[in-house]
Amino acid sequence: MQLSRILLIEDDRSIASALTQALQTSHHLTVTRSGALALRKAEKNRYDAIILDLGLPDMDGLAVCKQLREQGVTAPLLILTANEKVLSKIHLLDAGADDYLVKPFSLGELKARLWVLLRPPLPPGPRATISVGGIILNRRAHEVRRDDIPIRLRPKEFALLEYLMDHAGTLATRRALTSYAWPDRQNLWTNTVDVHIKHLRDKIDRPFNRQLIVTMHGLGYKLDAAPDTIPEETT
Ligand code: CA
């Protein structure tokens, strides 16, 4: 298996070494504490993902982010920030970031975000935004809203919802859901999907009046709604 190449730009030694330890078995990590050096590295090498701390000793992390995009670097970019309030998510996405994590974060959370970013790109065709029964899911921004209320989902919950929404109104078998959300796993506990669907329901259904995820006993699940009409995308 080829290791994915990650550029980590982080001046905090303890975080850099924790991430290196956590990621080095499945990724090839290049670590630098300098924004300027990172820009040069990214110009010469191809990375599968970039993890960027916003508070660097030599440059503003956001400026690094913008310059990477101006240089034509298309690798998914995950921002690490010490303070959620300093910059809004909109600012970060505007600067070219794909996702962000607020310190302190768990290594599990970081791995989950990275997993999503490293997933192969969607084949051309599916729309970035799907809307079913008042749920709006944006594949690119990795965001979900129901009745305009933002809902935070974990990566597997997101994948399951994405599949259910893509197949709204029809049966999604457990097997289909499993192979979509866990493409690299052969043997999952049979109730893994059910457990994640339960968590998904707690977030996407339970707080609302109408329950959209229907259990098809012995078979799987169905999102019981028709796709909404949404305006054509401009991008
Ligand atoms: Ca820092």
Coordinates of C-alpha atoms and ligand atoms in Angstrom, one line a residue:
M1 CA 0.0 0.0 0.0
Q2 CA 1.3 3.4 -0.9
L3 CA 1.5 5.8 2.1
S4 CA -0.2 9.1 1.7
R5 CA 2.1 12.1 1.9
I6 CA 1.2 14.6 4.5
L7 CA 2.9 18.0 5.0
L8 CA 2.5 19.1 8.6
I9 CA 3.2 22.7 9.4
E10 CA 3.3 23.1 13.2
D11 CA 5.7 24.8 15.5
D12 CA 4.4 23.3 18.7
R13 CA 6.9 20.4 19.2
S14 CA 4.6 18.3 21.4
I15 CA 1.7 18.5 18.9
A16 CA 4.0 17.8 16.0
S17 CA 5.5 14.7 17.7
A18 CA 2.1 13.4 18.8
L19 CA 0.8 13.7 15.3
T20 CA 3.9 12.1 13.8
Q21 CA 3.5 9.2 16.1
A22 CA -0.2 8.8 15.5
L23 CA 0.1 9.1 11.7
Q24 CA 3.4 7.6 10.7
T25 CA 2.3 4.0 10.3
S26 CA -0.2 4.9 7.6
H27 CA 1.2 8.2 6.2
H28 CA 4.5 9.6 5.2
L29 CA 4.8 12.8 7.2
T30 CA 7.0 15.8 6.4
V31 CA 7.1 18.2 9.3
T32 CA 8.1 21.9 9.3
R33 CA 7.6 24.7 11.7
S34 CA 8.1 27.5 9.2
G35 CA 5.4 28.8 6.9
A36 CA 8.0 30.0 4.3
L37 CA 9.7 26.7 4.2
A38 CA 6.3 24.9 3.8
L39 CA 5.5 27.1 0.8
R40 CA 8.8 26.1 -0.8
K41 CA 8.2 22.4 0.0
A42 CA 4.7 22.5 -1.4
E43 CA 6.1 24.0 -4.6
K44 CA 8.5 21.2 -5.2
N45 CA 6.6 18.2 -3.8
R46 CA 3.2 16.8 -4.2
Y47 CA 1.3 16.1 -0.9
D48 CA -2.0 14.3 -0.5
A49 CA -3.0 16.5 2.4
I50 CA -1.6 19.5 4.3
I51 CA -2.1 20.1 8.1
L52 CA -1.5 23.7 8.9
D53 CA -1.3 25.4 12.3
L54 CA -2.5 29.0 12.2
G55 CA -0.1 30.4 14.7
L56 CA 3.4 30.0 13.2
P57 CA 6.6 31.8 14.3
D58 CA 7.4 33.3 10.9
M59 CA 4.1 33.8 9.0
D60 CA 0.4 34.1 9.6
G61 CA -1.0 30.6 9.0
L62 CA -3.9 32.1 7.0
A63 CA -1.5 33.8 4.7
V64 CA 0.3 30.5 4.2
C65 CA -3.1 28.9 3.4
K66 CA -3.9 31.6 0.8
Q67 CA -0.5 31.4 -0.8
L68 CA -0.6 27.6 -1.1
R69 CA -3.8 28.0 -3.1
E70 CA -2.3 30.8 -5.2
Q71 CA 0.6 28.6 -5.9
G72 CA -1.9 26.1 -7.3
V73 CA -1.6 23.6 -4.5
T74 CA -4.8 21.6 -4.6
A75 CA -4.1 19.1 -1.7
P76 CA -6.9 19.1 0.9
L77 CA -5.9 21.5 3.7
L78 CA -6.8 21.0 7.4
I79 CA -6.3 24.0 9.7
L80 CA -5.3 23.7 13.3
T81 CA -6.3 26.7 15.4
A82 CA -5.9 27.5 19.0
N83 CA -9.0 29.7 19.1
E84 CA -12.3 29.1 17.4
K85 CA -13.4 32.7 17.9
V86 CA -10.5 34.3 16.1
L87 CA -11.6 33.2 12.7
S88 CA -14.9 32.1 11.5
K89 CA -15.2 28.9 9.4
I90 CA -16.2 31.1 6.5
H91 CA -12.9 32.9 6.7
L92 CA -11.0 29.7 6.7
L93 CA -12.9 28.2 3.8
D94 CA -12.5 31.5 1.9
A95 CA -8.8 31.2 2.4
G96 CA -8.8 27.8 0.8
A97 CA -9.0 25.5 3.8
D98 CA -11.1 22.4 3.6
D99 CA -11.7 21.8 7.3
Y100 CA -10.4 22.9 10.7
L101 CA -9.9 21.6 14.2
V102 CA -9.7 23.7 17.3
K103 CA -7.0 22.8 19.8
P104 CA -7.0 20.8 22.0
F105 CA -8.4 18.0 19.8
S106 CA -8.2 14.3 20.1
L107 CA -6.0 12.3 17.8
G108 CA -9.1 10.2 16.9
E109 CA -10.9 13.3 15.7
L110 CA -7.8 14.4 13.7
K111 CA -7.6 11.0 12.0
A112 CA -11.3 11.0 11.2
R113 CA -11.1 14.4 9.5
L114 CA -8.0 13.4 7.7
W115 CA -9.7 10.2 6.5
V116 CA -12.5 12.3 5.0
L117 CA -10.0 14.6 3.3
L118 CA -8.0 11.8 1.9
R119 CA -11.0 10.0 0.4
P120 CA -10.7 9.7 -3.3
P121 CA -12.5 12.7 -5.0
L122 CA -16.1 12.2 -6.0
P123 CA -16.5 11.2 -9.6
P124 CA -17.9 14.1 -11.6
G125 CA -21.6 14.0 -11.6
P126 CA -23.0 14.0 -8.1
R127 CA -24.0 17.5 -7.1
A128 CA -22.1 19.1 -4.2
T129 CA -25.4 19.8 -2.5
I130 CA -28.3 17.3 -2.0
S131 CA -31.5 18.3 -0.3
V132 CA -34.1 15.8 0.9
G133 CA -37.1 16.4 3.2
G134 CA -35.6 19.6 4.6
I135 CA -32.1 18.1 5.1
I136 CA -29.4 19.8 3.1
L137 CA -26.0 18.0 2.8
N138 CA -23.0 19.7 1.2
R139 CA -20.4 17.2 0.2
R140 CA -17.7 19.7 -0.4
A141 CA -18.1 21.7 2.8
H142 CA -19.0 18.6 4.7
E143 CA -21.9 20.3 6.2
V144 CA -25.4 19.2 7.1
R145 CA -28.5 21.3 8.0
R146 CA -32.0 20.3 8.8
D147 CA -34.6 23.0 8.7
D148 CA -31.7 25.4 8.6
I149 CA -30.2 24.1 11.8
P150 CA -26.6 23.1 11.5
I151 CA -26.0 19.5 12.6
R152 CA -22.5 18.1 13.3
L153 CA -22.0 14.6 12.2
R154 CA -19.1 12.3 12.5
P155 CA -17.5 11.1 9.2
K156 CA -19.3 7.7 9.2
E157 CA -22.7 9.3 10.1
F158 CA -22.1 11.8 7.3
A159 CA -21.3 9.0 4.8
L160 CA -24.4 7.0 5.9
L161 CA -26.6 10.0 5.5
E162 CA -25.1 10.9 2.2
Y163 CA -25.9 7.4 0.9
L164 CA -29.5 7.5 2.3
M165 CA -30.0 10.9 0.7
D166 CA -28.6 9.8 -2.6
H167 CA -31.1 6.9 -2.5
A168 CA -34.0 8.7 -0.9
G169 CA -37.3 6.9 -1.1
T170 CA -35.7 3.5 -1.8
L171 CA -34.3 0.7 0.3
A172 CA -30.7 1.1 1.3
T173 CA -29.5 -2.4 2.4
R174 CA -27.2 -2.8 5.3
R175 CA -24.7 -4.3 2.9
A176 CA -24.8 -1.2 0.6
L177 CA -24.5 1.2 3.5
T178 CA -21.6 -0.8 5.0
S179 CA -19.6 -0.9 1.8
Y180 CA -20.2 2.8 1.2
A181 CA -19.3 4.0 4.7
W182 CA -16.5 1.5 5.3
P183 CA -15.0 0.8 1.9
D184 CA -11.8 -0.6 3.2
R185 CA -13.3 -2.9 5.8
Q186 CA -14.2 -6.5 5.0
N187 CA -15.5 -7.7 8.3
L188 CA -17.6 -5.4 10.3
W189 CA -19.8 -6.4 13.2
T190 CA -23.2 -6.8 11.7
N191 CA -24.7 -4.2 14.1
T192 CA -22.1 -1.5 13.3
V193 CA -24.4 0.1 10.7
D194 CA -27.3 0.0 13.2
V195 CA -25.3 1.6 15.9
H196 CA -24.2 4.4 13.6
I197 CA -27.7 4.8 12.2
K198 CA -28.9 5.2 15.8
H199 CA -26.4 8.0 16.4
L200 CA -27.4 9.6 13.1
R201 CA -31.1 9.4 14.1
D202 CA -30.3 11.0 17.5
K203 CA -28.9 14.0 15.6
I204 CA -30.9 14.3 12.4
D205 CA -34.3 12.9 13.3
R206 CA -35.0 12.9 17.0
P207 CA -34.9 16.7 17.6
F208 CA -37.4 17.2 14.8
N209 CA -41.1 16.6 14.3
R210 CA -40.9 14.2 11.4
Q211 CA -38.8 11.0 11.5
L212 CA -37.3 10.5 8.1
I213 CA -35.0 7.5 8.6
V214 CA -37.2 4.4 8.5
T215 CA -36.1 0.9 9.5
M216 CA -36.9 -1.8 6.9
H217 CA -36.8 -4.8 9.2
G218 CA -34.3 -7.4 8.3
L219 CA -33.3 -5.4 5.2
G220 CA -31.9 -2.0 6.0
Y221 CA -33.0 1.6 6.0
K222 CA -34.8 4.1 3.9
L223 CA -34.9 7.8 3.9
D224 CA -38.6 8.4 3.6
A225 CA -38.8 11.6 1.6
A226 CA -38.5 12.8 -1.9
P227 CA -35.5 14.9 -3.1
D228 CA -36.2 18.7 -2.8
T229 CA -35.7 20.9 -5.8
I230 CA -32.7 23.1 -5.3
P231 CA -31.4 25.8 -7.7
E232 CA -28.7 24.7 -10.1
E233 CA -25.2 25.2 -8.8
T234 CA -23.0 27.9 -10.2
T235 CA -19.8 26.1 -9.6
Ligands
CA1 CA 1.6 27.5 16.9

